[in-house]
Amino acid sequence: LTQLEEALEEYPDNSDTRFALAAAYLVADDYSAALDQLADLVRRDPGYRNGLPRRALMGVLDTLDPDDERIRRYRQHLLDH
């Protein structure tokens, strides 16, 4: 995680690194950090890998408890972008 975080700090527009970091956060069960990275990627590069970040974000939201407040917030983000 540290290497990816440092790489993203150095190159914040690198979509591959941002997506890899989101995936690493998911593996580490840090869903909030993963959602943040995916949402940022949707905003910065919506066409990245044919919309993969949007699909990934929606997939993560589908795994959360239906009452989780992050669902509403990130779905609104998707509507806005």
PDB file of N, CA and C in Angstrom:
ATOM      1  N   LEU A   1       0.817  -1.201   0.000  1.00  0.00           N
ATOM      2  CA  LEU A   1       0.000   0.000   0.000  1.00  0.00           C
ATOM      3  C   LEU A   1       0.860   1.264   0.000  1.00  0.00           C
ATOM      4  N   THR A   2       1.894   1.251   0.794  1.00  0.00           N
ATOM      5  CA  THR A   2       2.722   2.444   0.927  1.00  0.00           C
ATOM      6  C   THR A   2       3.328   2.841  -0.412  1.00  0.00           C
ATOM      7  N   GLN A   3       3.818   1.881  -1.167  1.00  0.00           N
ATOM      8  CA  GLN A   3       4.427   2.195  -2.465  1.00  0.00           C
ATOM      9  C   GLN A   3       3.411   2.806  -3.415  1.00  0.00           C
ATOM     10  N   LEU A   4       2.209   2.264  -3.436  1.00  0.00           N
ATOM     11  CA  LEU A   4       1.167   2.808  -4.301  1.00  0.00           C
ATOM     12  C   LEU A   4       0.756   4.210  -3.859  1.00  0.00           C
ATOM     13  N   GLU A   5       0.627   4.402  -2.561  1.00  0.00           N
ATOM     14  CA  GLU A   5       0.268   5.731  -2.044  1.00  0.00           C
ATOM     15  C   GLU A   5       1.332   6.761  -2.408  1.00  0.00           C
ATOM     16  N   GLU A   6       2.594   6.378  -2.271  1.00  0.00           N
ATOM     17  CA  GLU A   6       3.680   7.293  -2.612  1.00  0.00           C
ATOM     18  C   GLU A   6       3.709   7.575  -4.115  1.00  0.00           C
ATOM     19  N   ALA A   7       3.483   6.553  -4.919  1.00  0.00           N
ATOM     20  CA  ALA A   7       3.459   6.745  -6.373  1.00  0.00           C
ATOM     21  C   ALA A   7       2.319   7.681  -6.776  1.00  0.00           C
ATOM     22  N   LEU A   8       1.176   7.543  -6.114  1.00  0.00           N
ATOM     23  CA  LEU A   8       0.043   8.388  -6.440  1.00  0.00           C
ATOM     24  C   LEU A   8       0.280   9.830  -5.997  1.00  0.00           C
ATOM     25  N   GLU A   9       0.973  10.012  -4.887  1.00  0.00           N
ATOM     26  CA  GLU A   9       1.328  11.361  -4.455  1.00  0.00           C
ATOM     27  C   GLU A   9       2.215  12.033  -5.495  1.00  0.00           C
ATOM     28  N   GLU A  10       3.133  11.269  -6.057  1.00  0.00           N
ATOM     29  CA  GLU A  10       4.058  11.821  -7.042  1.00  0.00           C
ATOM     30  C   GLU A  10       3.377  12.055  -8.392  1.00  0.00           C
ATOM     31  N   TYR A  11       2.483  11.159  -8.771  1.00  0.00           N
ATOM     32  CA  TYR A  11       1.787  11.250 -10.053  1.00  0.00           C
ATOM     33  C   TYR A  11       0.272  11.102  -9.840  1.00  0.00           C
ATOM     34  N   PRO A  12      -0.397  12.135  -9.348  1.00  0.00           N
ATOM     35  CA  PRO A  12      -1.816  12.024  -8.998  1.00  0.00           C
ATOM     36  C   PRO A  12      -2.757  11.776 -10.184  1.00  0.00           C
ATOM     37  N   ASP A  13      -2.288  12.020 -11.396  1.00  0.00           N
ATOM     38  CA  ASP A  13      -3.139  11.799 -12.566  1.00  0.00           C
ATOM     39  C   ASP A  13      -2.946  10.418 -13.192  1.00  0.00           C
ATOM     40  N   ASN A  14      -2.177   9.555 -12.552  1.00  0.00           N
ATOM     41  CA  ASN A  14      -1.929   8.225 -13.084  1.00  0.00           C
ATOM     42  C   ASN A  14      -3.102   7.306 -12.718  1.00  0.00           C
ATOM     43  N   SER A  15      -3.955   7.074 -13.692  1.00  0.00           N
ATOM     44  CA  SER A  15      -5.167   6.279 -13.454  1.00  0.00           C
ATOM     45  C   SER A  15      -4.865   4.830 -13.100  1.00  0.00           C
ATOM     46  N   ASP A  16      -3.823   4.264 -13.719  1.00  0.00           N
ATOM     47  CA  ASP A  16      -3.474   2.873 -13.400  1.00  0.00           C
ATOM     48  C   ASP A  16      -3.084   2.730 -11.929  1.00  0.00           C
ATOM     49  N   THR A  17      -2.298   3.677 -11.445  1.00  0.00           N
ATOM     50  CA  THR A  17      -1.873   3.635 -10.042  1.00  0.00           C
ATOM     51  C   THR A  17      -3.056   3.838  -9.114  1.00  0.00           C
ATOM     52  N   ARG A  18      -3.928   4.772  -9.458  1.00  0.00           N
ATOM     53  CA  ARG A  18      -5.100   5.032  -8.613  1.00  0.00           C
ATOM     54  C   ARG A  18      -5.998   3.803  -8.543  1.00  0.00           C
ATOM     55  N   PHE A  19      -6.189   3.130  -9.675  1.00  0.00           N
ATOM     56  CA  PHE A  19      -7.033   1.939  -9.678  1.00  0.00           C
ATOM     57  C   PHE A  19      -6.376   0.811  -8.887  1.00  0.00           C
ATOM     58  N   ALA A  20      -5.069   0.660  -9.051  1.00  0.00           N
ATOM     59  CA  ALA A  20      -4.337  -0.373  -8.298  1.00  0.00           C
ATOM     60  C   ALA A  20      -4.418  -0.098  -6.799  1.00  0.00           C
ATOM     61  N   LEU A  21      -4.347   1.167  -6.418  1.00  0.00           N
ATOM     62  CA  LEU A  21      -4.455   1.523  -5.002  1.00  0.00           C
ATOM     63  C   LEU A  21      -5.853   1.200  -4.478  1.00  0.00           C
ATOM     64  N   ALA A  22      -6.870   1.500  -5.256  1.00  0.00           N
ATOM     65  CA  ALA A  22      -8.242   1.162  -4.850  1.00  0.00           C
ATOM     66  C   ALA A  22      -8.378  -0.344  -4.639  1.00  0.00           C
ATOM     67  N   ALA A  23      -7.817  -1.119  -5.548  1.00  0.00           N
ATOM     68  CA  ALA A  23      -7.876  -2.583  -5.418  1.00  0.00           C
ATOM     69  C   ALA A  23      -7.127  -3.056  -4.177  1.00  0.00           C
ATOM     70  N   ALA A  24      -5.985  -2.443  -3.915  1.00  0.00           N
ATOM     71  CA  ALA A  24      -5.207  -2.823  -2.724  1.00  0.00           C
ATOM     72  C   ALA A  24      -5.975  -2.491  -1.445  1.00  0.00           C
ATOM     73  N   TYR A  25      -6.657  -1.361  -1.437  1.00  0.00           N
ATOM     74  CA  TYR A  25      -7.478  -1.013  -0.272  1.00  0.00           C
ATOM     75  C   TYR A  25      -8.599  -2.030  -0.078  1.00  0.00           C
ATOM     76  N   LEU A  26      -9.190  -2.496  -1.172  1.00  0.00           N
ATOM     77  CA  LEU A  26     -10.247  -3.510  -1.052  1.00  0.00           C
ATOM     78  C   LEU A  26      -9.705  -4.792  -0.446  1.00  0.00           C
ATOM     79  N   VAL A  27      -8.552  -5.210  -0.908  1.00  0.00           N
ATOM     80  CA  VAL A  27      -7.925  -6.422  -0.379  1.00  0.00           C
ATOM     81  C   VAL A  27      -7.640  -6.263   1.113  1.00  0.00           C
ATOM     82  N   ALA A  28      -7.308  -5.031   1.521  1.00  0.00           N
ATOM     83  CA  ALA A  28      -7.011  -4.752   2.928  1.00  0.00           C
ATOM     84  C   ALA A  28      -8.281  -4.462   3.739  1.00  0.00           C
ATOM     85  N   ASP A  29      -9.444  -4.648   3.128  1.00  0.00           N
ATOM     86  CA  ASP A  29     -10.747  -4.395   3.766  1.00  0.00           C
ATOM     87  C   ASP A  29     -10.943  -2.948   4.194  1.00  0.00           C
ATOM     88  N   ASP A  30     -10.297  -2.021   3.497  1.00  0.00           N
ATOM     89  CA  ASP A  30     -10.496  -0.593   3.750  1.00  0.00           C
ATOM     90  C   ASP A  30     -11.428  -0.058   2.660  1.00  0.00           C
ATOM     91  N   TYR A  31     -12.705  -0.360   2.817  1.00  0.00           N
ATOM     92  CA  TYR A  31     -13.691  -0.032   1.795  1.00  0.00           C
ATOM     93  C   TYR A  31     -13.847   1.468   1.601  1.00  0.00           C
ATOM     94  N   SER A  32     -13.777   2.244   2.662  1.00  0.00           N
ATOM     95  CA  SER A  32     -13.923   3.691   2.525  1.00  0.00           C
ATOM     96  C   SER A  32     -12.802   4.276   1.671  1.00  0.00           C
ATOM     97  N   ALA A  33     -11.581   3.862   1.911  1.00  0.00           N
ATOM     98  CA  ALA A  33     -10.452   4.368   1.121  1.00  0.00           C
ATOM     99  C   ALA A  33     -10.572   3.905  -0.331  1.00  0.00           C
ATOM    100  N   ALA A  34     -10.996   2.672  -0.538  1.00  0.00           N
ATOM    101  CA  ALA A  34     -11.170   2.172  -1.907  1.00  0.00           C
ATOM    102  C   ALA A  34     -12.252   2.960  -2.632  1.00  0.00           C
ATOM    103  N   LEU A  35     -13.363   3.193  -1.954  1.00  0.00           N
ATOM    104  CA  LEU A  35     -14.445   3.972  -2.562  1.00  0.00           C
ATOM    105  C   LEU A  35     -13.987   5.383  -2.898  1.00  0.00           C
ATOM    106  N   ASP A  36     -13.207   5.983  -2.016  1.00  0.00           N
ATOM    107  CA  ASP A  36     -12.682   7.328  -2.287  1.00  0.00           C
ATOM    108  C   ASP A  36     -11.828   7.339  -3.548  1.00  0.00           C
ATOM    109  N   GLN A  37     -10.953   6.351  -3.690  1.00  0.00           N
ATOM    110  CA  GLN A  37     -10.083   6.298  -4.869  1.00  0.00           C
ATOM    111  C   GLN A  37     -10.886   6.036  -6.141  1.00  0.00           C
ATOM    112  N   LEU A  38     -11.846   5.138  -6.064  1.00  0.00           N
ATOM    113  CA  LEU A  38     -12.677   4.859  -7.233  1.00  0.00           C
ATOM    114  C   LEU A  38     -13.510   6.074  -7.626  1.00  0.00           C
ATOM    115  N   ALA A  39     -14.074   6.753  -6.643  1.00  0.00           N
ATOM    116  CA  ALA A  39     -14.871   7.954  -6.931  1.00  0.00           C
ATOM    117  C   ALA A  39     -13.999   9.038  -7.553  1.00  0.00           C
ATOM    118  N   ASP A  40     -12.794   9.189  -7.043  1.00  0.00           N
ATOM    119  CA  ASP A  40     -11.880  10.176  -7.603  1.00  0.00           C
ATOM    120  C   ASP A  40     -11.512   9.813  -9.035  1.00  0.00           C
ATOM    121  N   LEU A  41     -11.333   8.539  -9.293  1.00  0.00           N
ATOM    122  CA  LEU A  41     -11.006   8.097 -10.644  1.00  0.00           C
ATOM    123  C   LEU A  41     -12.179   8.325 -11.596  1.00  0.00           C
ATOM    124  N   VAL A  42     -13.395   8.102 -11.133  1.00  0.00           N
ATOM    125  CA  VAL A  42     -14.585   8.381 -11.952  1.00  0.00           C
ATOM    126  C   VAL A  42     -14.608   9.865 -12.321  1.00  0.00           C
ATOM    127  N   ARG A  43     -14.253  10.706 -11.381  1.00  0.00           N
ATOM    128  CA  ARG A  43     -14.255  12.149 -11.626  1.00  0.00           C
ATOM    129  C   ARG A  43     -13.117  12.557 -12.562  1.00  0.00           C
ATOM    130  N   ARG A  44     -11.927  12.040 -12.325  1.00  0.00           N
ATOM    131  CA  ARG A  44     -10.742  12.455 -13.083  1.00  0.00           C
ATOM    132  C   ARG A  44     -10.672  11.843 -14.482  1.00  0.00           C
ATOM    133  N   ASP A  45     -11.083  10.590 -14.610  1.00  0.00           N
ATOM    134  CA  ASP A  45     -10.884   9.851 -15.862  1.00  0.00           C
ATOM    135  C   ASP A  45     -12.063   8.907 -16.089  1.00  0.00           C
ATOM    136  N   PRO A  46     -13.246   9.458 -16.390  1.00  0.00           N
ATOM    137  CA  PRO A  46     -14.459   8.627 -16.469  1.00  0.00           C
ATOM    138  C   PRO A  46     -14.405   7.518 -17.520  1.00  0.00           C
ATOM    139  N   GLY A  47     -13.585   7.680 -18.552  1.00  0.00           N
ATOM    140  CA  GLY A  47     -13.508   6.667 -19.591  1.00  0.00           C
ATOM    141  C   GLY A  47     -12.427   5.626 -19.370  1.00  0.00           C
ATOM    142  N   TYR A  48     -11.748   5.706 -18.228  1.00  0.00           N
ATOM    143  CA  TYR A  48     -10.656   4.781 -17.938  1.00  0.00           C
ATOM    144  C   TYR A  48     -11.147   3.337 -18.047  1.00  0.00           C
ATOM    145  N   ARG A  49     -10.457   2.584 -18.878  1.00  0.00           N
ATOM    146  CA  ARG A  49     -10.777   1.162 -19.111  1.00  0.00           C
ATOM    147  C   ARG A  49     -12.273   0.936 -19.332  1.00  0.00           C
ATOM    148  N   ASN A  50     -12.813   1.768 -20.200  1.00  0.00           N
ATOM    149  CA  ASN A  50     -14.231   1.668 -20.584  1.00  0.00           C
ATOM    150  C   ASN A  50     -15.181   1.749 -19.399  1.00  0.00           C
ATOM    151  N   GLY A  51     -14.881   2.647 -18.456  1.00  0.00           N
ATOM    152  CA  GLY A  51     -15.775   2.871 -17.323  1.00  0.00           C
ATOM    153  C   GLY A  51     -15.613   1.882 -16.183  1.00  0.00           C
ATOM    154  N   LEU A  52     -14.495   1.185 -16.143  1.00  0.00           N
ATOM    155  CA  LEU A  52     -14.272   0.184 -15.090  1.00  0.00           C
ATOM    156  C   LEU A  52     -14.385   0.760 -13.676  1.00  0.00           C
ATOM    157  N   PRO A  53     -13.851   1.955 -13.399  1.00  0.00           N
ATOM    158  CA  PRO A  53     -13.979   2.478 -12.028  1.00  0.00           C
ATOM    159  C   PRO A  53     -15.432   2.653 -11.584  1.00  0.00           C
ATOM    160  N   ARG A  54     -16.283   3.108 -12.485  1.00  0.00           N
ATOM    161  CA  ARG A  54     -17.713   3.265 -12.156  1.00  0.00           C
ATOM    162  C   ARG A  54     -18.335   1.909 -11.838  1.00  0.00           C
ATOM    163  N   ARG A  55     -18.032   0.921 -12.668  1.00  0.00           N
ATOM    164  CA  ARG A  55     -18.575  -0.427 -12.427  1.00  0.00           C
ATOM    165  C   ARG A  55     -18.027  -1.011 -11.135  1.00  0.00           C
ATOM    166  N   ALA A  56     -16.745  -0.786 -10.883  1.00  0.00           N
ATOM    167  CA  ALA A  56     -16.138  -1.295  -9.651  1.00  0.00           C
ATOM    168  C   ALA A  56     -16.757  -0.624  -8.435  1.00  0.00           C
ATOM    169  N   LEU A  57     -16.953   0.686  -8.519  1.00  0.00           N
ATOM    170  CA  LEU A  57     -17.551   1.409  -7.400  1.00  0.00           C
ATOM    171  C   LEU A  57     -18.956   0.874  -7.113  1.00  0.00           C
ATOM    172  N   MET A  58     -19.731   0.672  -8.164  1.00  0.00           N
ATOM    173  CA  MET A  58     -21.082   0.139  -7.967  1.00  0.00           C
ATOM    174  C   MET A  58     -21.028  -1.276  -7.390  1.00  0.00           C
ATOM    175  N   GLY A  59     -20.059  -2.066  -7.815  1.00  0.00           N
ATOM    176  CA  GLY A  59     -19.911  -3.420  -7.274  1.00  0.00           C
ATOM    177  C   GLY A  59     -19.584  -3.410  -5.801  1.00  0.00           C
ATOM    178  N   VAL A  60     -18.709  -2.501  -5.397  1.00  0.00           N
ATOM    179  CA  VAL A  60     -18.371  -2.398  -3.966  1.00  0.00           C
ATOM    180  C   VAL A  60     -19.601  -1.967  -3.180  1.00  0.00           C
ATOM    181  N   LEU A  61     -20.338  -0.993  -3.701  1.00  0.00           N
ATOM    182  CA  LEU A  61     -21.546  -0.535  -3.003  1.00  0.00           C
ATOM    183  C   LEU A  61     -22.547  -1.675  -2.826  1.00  0.00           C
ATOM    184  N   ASP A  62     -22.617  -2.560  -3.813  1.00  0.00           N
ATOM    185  CA  ASP A  62     -23.544  -3.704  -3.727  1.00  0.00           C
ATOM    186  C   ASP A  62     -23.173  -4.671  -2.608  1.00  0.00           C
ATOM    187  N   THR A  63     -21.924  -4.648  -2.157  1.00  0.00           N
ATOM    188  CA  THR A  63     -21.504  -5.557  -1.090  1.00  0.00           C
ATOM    189  C   THR A  63     -21.777  -4.996   0.301  1.00  0.00           C
ATOM    190  N   LEU A  64     -22.080  -3.701   0.375  1.00  0.00           N
ATOM    191  CA  LEU A  64     -22.286  -3.058   1.680  1.00  0.00           C
ATOM    192  C   LEU A  64     -23.686  -3.343   2.210  1.00  0.00           C
ATOM    193  N   ASP A  65     -23.839  -3.211   3.500  1.00  0.00           N
ATOM    194  CA  ASP A  65     -25.146  -3.309   4.134  1.00  0.00           C
ATOM    195  C   ASP A  65     -26.063  -2.260   3.506  1.00  0.00           C
ATOM    196  N   PRO A  66     -27.306  -2.614   3.165  1.00  0.00           N
ATOM    197  CA  PRO A  66     -28.206  -1.660   2.518  1.00  0.00           C
ATOM    198  C   PRO A  66     -28.408  -0.357   3.302  1.00  0.00           C
ATOM    199  N   ASP A  67     -28.179  -0.369   4.593  1.00  0.00           N
ATOM    200  CA  ASP A  67     -28.359   0.832   5.409  1.00  0.00           C
ATOM    201  C   ASP A  67     -27.078   1.660   5.535  1.00  0.00           C
ATOM    202  N   ASP A  68     -26.009   1.227   4.914  1.00  0.00           N
ATOM    203  CA  ASP A  68     -24.730   1.936   5.001  1.00  0.00           C
ATOM    204  C   ASP A  68     -24.863   3.305   4.345  1.00  0.00           C
ATOM    205  N   GLU A  69     -24.518   4.355   5.072  1.00  0.00           N
ATOM    206  CA  GLU A  69     -24.663   5.725   4.570  1.00  0.00           C
ATOM    207  C   GLU A  69     -23.773   6.023   3.376  1.00  0.00           C
ATOM    208  N   ARG A  70     -22.709   5.250   3.193  1.00  0.00           N
ATOM    209  CA  ARG A  70     -21.819   5.485   2.050  1.00  0.00           C
ATOM    210  C   ARG A  70     -22.521   5.199   0.733  1.00  0.00           C
ATOM    211  N   ILE A  71     -23.511   4.338   0.725  1.00  0.00           N
ATOM    212  CA  ILE A  71     -24.222   4.006  -0.506  1.00  0.00           C
ATOM    213  C   ILE A  71     -24.847   5.254  -1.104  1.00  0.00           C
ATOM    214  N   ARG A  72     -25.573   5.981  -0.322  1.00  0.00           N
ATOM    215  CA  ARG A  72     -26.245   7.191  -0.816  1.00  0.00           C
ATOM    216  C   ARG A  72     -25.219   8.215  -1.304  1.00  0.00           C
ATOM    217  N   ARG A  73     -24.170   8.417  -0.510  1.00  0.00           N
ATOM    218  CA  ARG A  73     -23.165   9.430  -0.849  1.00  0.00           C
ATOM    219  C   ARG A  73     -22.463   9.101  -2.166  1.00  0.00           C
ATOM    220  N   TYR A  74     -22.039   7.862  -2.340  1.00  0.00           N
ATOM    221  CA  TYR A  74     -21.299   7.515  -3.556  1.00  0.00           C
ATOM    222  C   TYR A  74     -22.208   7.351  -4.764  1.00  0.00           C
ATOM    223  N   ARG A  75     -23.427   6.938  -4.560  1.00  0.00           N
ATOM    224  CA  ARG A  75     -24.365   6.902  -5.693  1.00  0.00           C
ATOM    225  C   ARG A  75     -24.656   8.318  -6.175  1.00  0.00           C
ATOM    226  N   GLN A  76     -24.758   9.255  -5.237  1.00  0.00           N
ATOM    227  CA  GLN A  76     -24.944  10.656  -5.627  1.00  0.00           C
ATOM    228  C   GLN A  76     -23.729  11.145  -6.412  1.00  0.00           C
ATOM    229  N   HIS A  77     -22.548  10.748  -5.973  1.00  0.00           N
ATOM    230  CA  HIS A  77     -21.331  11.113  -6.697  1.00  0.00           C
ATOM    231  C   HIS A  77     -21.394  10.596  -8.137  1.00  0.00           C
ATOM    232  N   LEU A  78     -21.852   9.359  -8.299  1.00  0.00           N
ATOM    233  CA  LEU A  78     -21.963   8.790  -9.647  1.00  0.00           C
ATOM    234  C   LEU A  78     -22.956   9.577 -10.496  1.00  0.00           C
ATOM    235  N   LEU A  79     -24.039  10.004  -9.895  1.00  0.00           N
ATOM    236  CA  LEU A  79     -25.025  10.794 -10.633  1.00  0.00           C
ATOM    237  C   LEU A  79     -24.458  12.146 -11.046  1.00  0.00           C
ATOM    238  N   ASP A  80     -23.618  12.701 -10.204  1.00  0.00           N
ATOM    239  CA  ASP A  80     -23.033  14.012 -10.479  1.00  0.00           C
ATOM    240  C   ASP A  80     -21.911  13.952 -11.505  1.00  0.00           C
ATOM    241  N   HIS A  81     -21.350  12.773 -11.715  1.00  0.00           N
ATOM    242  CA  HIS A  81     -20.224  12.646 -12.657  1.00  0.00           C
ATOM    243  C   HIS A  81     -20.550  11.631 -13.678  1.00  0.00           C
TER     244      HIS A  81
END
